[in-house]
Amino acid sequence: MTAVVVAIATLDAISQILFGLLGVTPEELAWIYTLTFFFTLAIVTVASAVMGITGSKLVIKRIASTVSGALSGALLAFIY
């Protein structure tokens, strides 16, 4: 049940951020938030891919899991 609540909150937060960033141009002050969001999303995507590819006993999988969780939590904390 907790996973469903977190998934819904994450989906809501990411959609709010994404739709808020639509139309922001590099000349605006909010451009740094656009870059931060997309770099964070890219890092989380790569970390998730590493977790899916590597074996369960490798240290890199634990590091990728920590990075993915920390950045996802930071995104949620940023919007809420």
mmCIF file with all atom_site columns, C-alpha atoms in Angstrom:
data_model
loop_
_atom_site.group_PDB
_atom_site.id
_atom_site.type_symbol
_atom_site.label_atom_id
_atom_site.label_alt_id
_atom_site.label_comp_id
_atom_site.label_asym_id
_atom_site.label_entity_id
_atom_site.label_seq_id
_atom_site.pdbx_PDB_ins_code
_atom_site.Cartn_x
_atom_site.Cartn_y
_atom_site.Cartn_z
_atom_site.occupancy
_atom_site.B_iso_or_equiv
_atom_site.pdbx_formal_charge
_atom_site.auth_seq_id
_atom_site.auth_comp_id
_atom_site.auth_asym_id
_atom_site.auth_atom_id
_atom_site.pdbx_PDB_model_num
ATOM 1  C CA . MET A 1 1  ? 0.000  0.000  0.000   1.00 0.00 ? 1  MET A CA 1
ATOM 2  C CA . THR A 1 2  ? 2.859  2.364  0.817   1.00 0.00 ? 2  THR A CA 1
ATOM 3  C CA . ALA A 1 3  ? 4.452  1.731  -2.573  1.00 0.00 ? 3  ALA A CA 1
ATOM 4  C CA . VAL A 1 4  ? 1.231  2.736  -4.329  1.00 0.00 ? 4  VAL A CA 1
ATOM 5  C CA . VAL A 1 5  ? 1.046  6.001  -2.366  1.00 0.00 ? 5  VAL A CA 1
ATOM 6  C CA . VAL A 1 6  ? 4.684  6.795  -3.135  1.00 0.00 ? 6  VAL A CA 1
ATOM 7  C CA . ALA A 1 7  ? 4.189  5.955  -6.819  1.00 0.00 ? 7  ALA A CA 1
ATOM 8  C CA . ILE A 1 8  ? 1.158  8.250  -7.045  1.00 0.00 ? 8  ILE A CA 1
ATOM 9  C CA . ALA A 1 9  ? 2.990  11.069 -5.239  1.00 0.00 ? 9  ALA A CA 1
ATOM 10 C CA . THR A 1 10 ? 6.017  10.647 -7.492  1.00 0.00 ? 10 THR A CA 1
ATOM 11 C CA . LEU A 1 11 ? 3.917  10.664 -10.653 1.00 0.00 ? 11 LEU A CA 1
ATOM 12 C CA . ASP A 1 12 ? 2.082  13.771 -9.485  1.00 0.00 ? 12 ASP A CA 1
ATOM 13 C CA . ALA A 1 13 ? 5.290  15.581 -8.547  1.00 0.00 ? 13 ALA A CA 1
ATOM 14 C CA . ILE A 1 14 ? 7.100  14.769 -11.776 1.00 0.00 ? 14 ILE A CA 1
ATOM 15 C CA . SER A 1 15 ? 4.096  15.764 -13.886 1.00 0.00 ? 15 SER A CA 1
ATOM 16 C CA . GLN A 1 16 ? 3.767  19.073 -12.006 1.00 0.00 ? 16 GLN A CA 1
ATOM 17 C CA . ILE A 1 17 ? 7.448  19.821 -12.507 1.00 0.00 ? 17 ILE A CA 1
ATOM 18 C CA . LEU A 1 18 ? 7.399  18.762 -16.165 1.00 0.00 ? 18 LEU A CA 1
ATOM 19 C CA . PHE A 1 19 ? 4.320  20.760 -17.103 1.00 0.00 ? 19 PHE A CA 1
ATOM 20 C CA . GLY A 1 20 ? 5.652  23.731 -15.133 1.00 0.00 ? 20 GLY A CA 1
ATOM 21 C CA . LEU A 1 21 ? 8.860  23.645 -17.150 1.00 0.00 ? 21 LEU A CA 1
ATOM 22 C CA . LEU A 1 22 ? 7.197  23.546 -20.551 1.00 0.00 ? 22 LEU A CA 1
ATOM 23 C CA . GLY A 1 23 ? 7.885  26.722 -22.456 1.00 0.00 ? 23 GLY A CA 1
ATOM 24 C CA . VAL A 1 24 ? 10.799 27.870 -20.284 1.00 0.00 ? 24 VAL A CA 1
ATOM 25 C CA . THR A 1 25 ? 13.525 29.328 -22.483 1.00 0.00 ? 25 THR A CA 1
ATOM 26 C CA . PRO A 1 26 ? 17.267 29.663 -21.754 1.00 0.00 ? 26 PRO A CA 1
ATOM 27 C CA . GLU A 1 27 ? 16.862 33.414 -21.322 1.00 0.00 ? 27 GLU A CA 1
ATOM 28 C CA . GLU A 1 28 ? 14.575 32.997 -18.294 1.00 0.00 ? 28 GLU A CA 1
ATOM 29 C CA . LEU A 1 29 ? 15.844 32.694 -14.728 1.00 0.00 ? 29 LEU A CA 1
ATOM 30 C CA . ALA A 1 30 ? 13.930 29.420 -14.296 1.00 0.00 ? 30 ALA A CA 1
ATOM 31 C CA . TRP A 1 31 ? 16.103 27.723 -16.923 1.00 0.00 ? 31 TRP A CA 1
ATOM 32 C CA . ILE A 1 32 ? 18.436 26.349 -14.232 1.00 0.00 ? 32 ILE A CA 1
ATOM 33 C CA . TYR A 1 33 ? 15.488 24.437 -12.752 1.00 0.00 ? 33 TYR A CA 1
ATOM 34 C CA . THR A 1 34 ? 14.799 22.907 -16.139 1.00 0.00 ? 34 THR A CA 1
ATOM 35 C CA . LEU A 1 35 ? 18.389 21.747 -16.467 1.00 0.00 ? 35 LEU A CA 1
ATOM 36 C CA . THR A 1 36 ? 18.439 20.447 -12.890 1.00 0.00 ? 36 THR A CA 1
ATOM 37 C CA . PHE A 1 37 ? 15.245 18.472 -13.423 1.00 0.00 ? 37 PHE A CA 1
ATOM 38 C CA . PHE A 1 38 ? 16.403 16.822 -16.621 1.00 0.00 ? 38 PHE A CA 1
ATOM 39 C CA . PHE A 1 39 ? 19.895 16.025 -15.291 1.00 0.00 ? 39 PHE A CA 1
ATOM 40 C CA . THR A 1 40 ? 18.362 14.500 -12.169 1.00 0.00 ? 40 THR A CA 1
ATOM 41 C CA . LEU A 1 41 ? 15.930 12.483 -14.255 1.00 0.00 ? 41 LEU A CA 1
ATOM 42 C CA . ALA A 1 42 ? 18.798 11.276 -16.468 1.00 0.00 ? 42 ALA A CA 1
ATOM 43 C CA . ILE A 1 43 ? 20.885 10.193 -13.461 1.00 0.00 ? 43 ILE A CA 1
ATOM 44 C CA . VAL A 1 44 ? 17.933 8.327  -11.942 1.00 0.00 ? 44 VAL A CA 1
ATOM 45 C CA . THR A 1 45 ? 17.287 6.618  -15.284 1.00 0.00 ? 45 THR A CA 1
ATOM 46 C CA . VAL A 1 46 ? 20.900 5.482  -15.614 1.00 0.00 ? 46 VAL A CA 1
ATOM 47 C CA . ALA A 1 47 ? 20.947 4.287  -11.988 1.00 0.00 ? 47 ALA A CA 1
ATOM 48 C CA . SER A 1 48 ? 17.757 2.306  -12.558 1.00 0.00 ? 48 SER A CA 1
ATOM 49 C CA . ALA A 1 49 ? 19.221 0.750  -15.700 1.00 0.00 ? 49 ALA A CA 1
ATOM 50 C CA . VAL A 1 50 ? 22.369 -0.241 -13.802 1.00 0.00 ? 50 VAL A CA 1
ATOM 51 C CA . MET A 1 51 ? 20.220 -1.841 -11.099 1.00 0.00 ? 51 MET A CA 1
ATOM 52 C CA . GLY A 1 52 ? 18.346 -3.848 -13.712 1.00 0.00 ? 52 GLY A CA 1
ATOM 53 C CA . ILE A 1 53 ? 21.442 -5.011 -15.576 1.00 0.00 ? 53 ILE A CA 1
ATOM 54 C CA . THR A 1 54 ? 23.798 -5.964 -12.746 1.00 0.00 ? 54 THR A CA 1
ATOM 55 C CA . GLY A 1 55 ? 23.670 -8.992 -10.476 1.00 0.00 ? 55 GLY A CA 1
ATOM 56 C CA . SER A 1 56 ? 22.143 -8.853 -7.022  1.00 0.00 ? 56 SER A CA 1
ATOM 57 C CA . LYS A 1 57 ? 25.420 -9.188 -5.061  1.00 0.00 ? 57 LYS A CA 1
ATOM 58 C CA . LEU A 1 58 ? 27.432 -6.414 -6.722  1.00 0.00 ? 58 LEU A CA 1
ATOM 59 C CA . VAL A 1 59 ? 28.343 -3.214 -4.900  1.00 0.00 ? 59 VAL A CA 1
ATOM 60 C CA . ILE A 1 60 ? 27.493 -1.098 -7.952  1.00 0.00 ? 60 ILE A CA 1
ATOM 61 C CA . LYS A 1 61 ? 23.858 -2.186 -7.651  1.00 0.00 ? 61 LYS A CA 1
ATOM 62 C CA . ARG A 1 62 ? 23.708 -0.950 -4.055  1.00 0.00 ? 62 ARG A CA 1
ATOM 63 C CA . ILE A 1 63 ? 25.318 2.340  -5.046  1.00 0.00 ? 63 ILE A CA 1
ATOM 64 C CA . ALA A 1 64 ? 22.886 2.755  -7.963  1.00 0.00 ? 64 ALA A CA 1
ATOM 65 C CA . SER A 1 65 ? 19.956 1.992  -5.663  1.00 0.00 ? 65 SER A CA 1
ATOM 66 C CA . THR A 1 66 ? 21.131 4.590  -3.146  1.00 0.00 ? 66 THR A CA 1
ATOM 67 C CA . VAL A 1 67 ? 21.675 7.245  -5.802  1.00 0.00 ? 67 VAL A CA 1
ATOM 68 C CA . SER A 1 68 ? 18.309 6.561  -7.439  1.00 0.00 ? 68 SER A CA 1
ATOM 69 C CA . GLY A 1 69 ? 16.473 6.669  -4.121  1.00 0.00 ? 69 GLY A CA 1
ATOM 70 C CA . ALA A 1 70 ? 18.218 9.806  -2.927  1.00 0.00 ? 70 ALA A CA 1
ATOM 71 C CA . LEU A 1 71 ? 17.583 11.736 -6.129  1.00 0.00 ? 71 LEU A CA 1
ATOM 72 C CA . SER A 1 72 ? 13.969 10.586 -6.329  1.00 0.00 ? 72 SER A CA 1
ATOM 73 C CA . GLY A 1 73 ? 13.484 11.684 -2.723  1.00 0.00 ? 73 GLY A CA 1
ATOM 74 C CA . ALA A 1 74 ? 15.099 15.014 -3.482  1.00 0.00 ? 74 ALA A CA 1
ATOM 75 C CA . LEU A 1 75 ? 12.714 15.581 -6.389  1.00 0.00 ? 75 LEU A CA 1
ATOM 76 C CA . LEU A 1 76 ? 9.734  14.768 -4.181  1.00 0.00 ? 76 LEU A CA 1
ATOM 77 C CA . ALA A 1 77 ? 11.009 17.031 -1.413  1.00 0.00 ? 77 ALA A CA 1
ATOM 78 C CA . PHE A 1 78 ? 11.595 19.833 -3.908  1.00 0.00 ? 78 PHE A CA 1
ATOM 79 C CA . ILE A 1 79 ? 7.994  19.859 -5.152  1.00 0.00 ? 79 ILE A CA 1
ATOM 80 C CA . TYR A 1 80 ? 6.242  19.071 -1.862  1.00 0.00 ? 80 TYR A CA 1
#
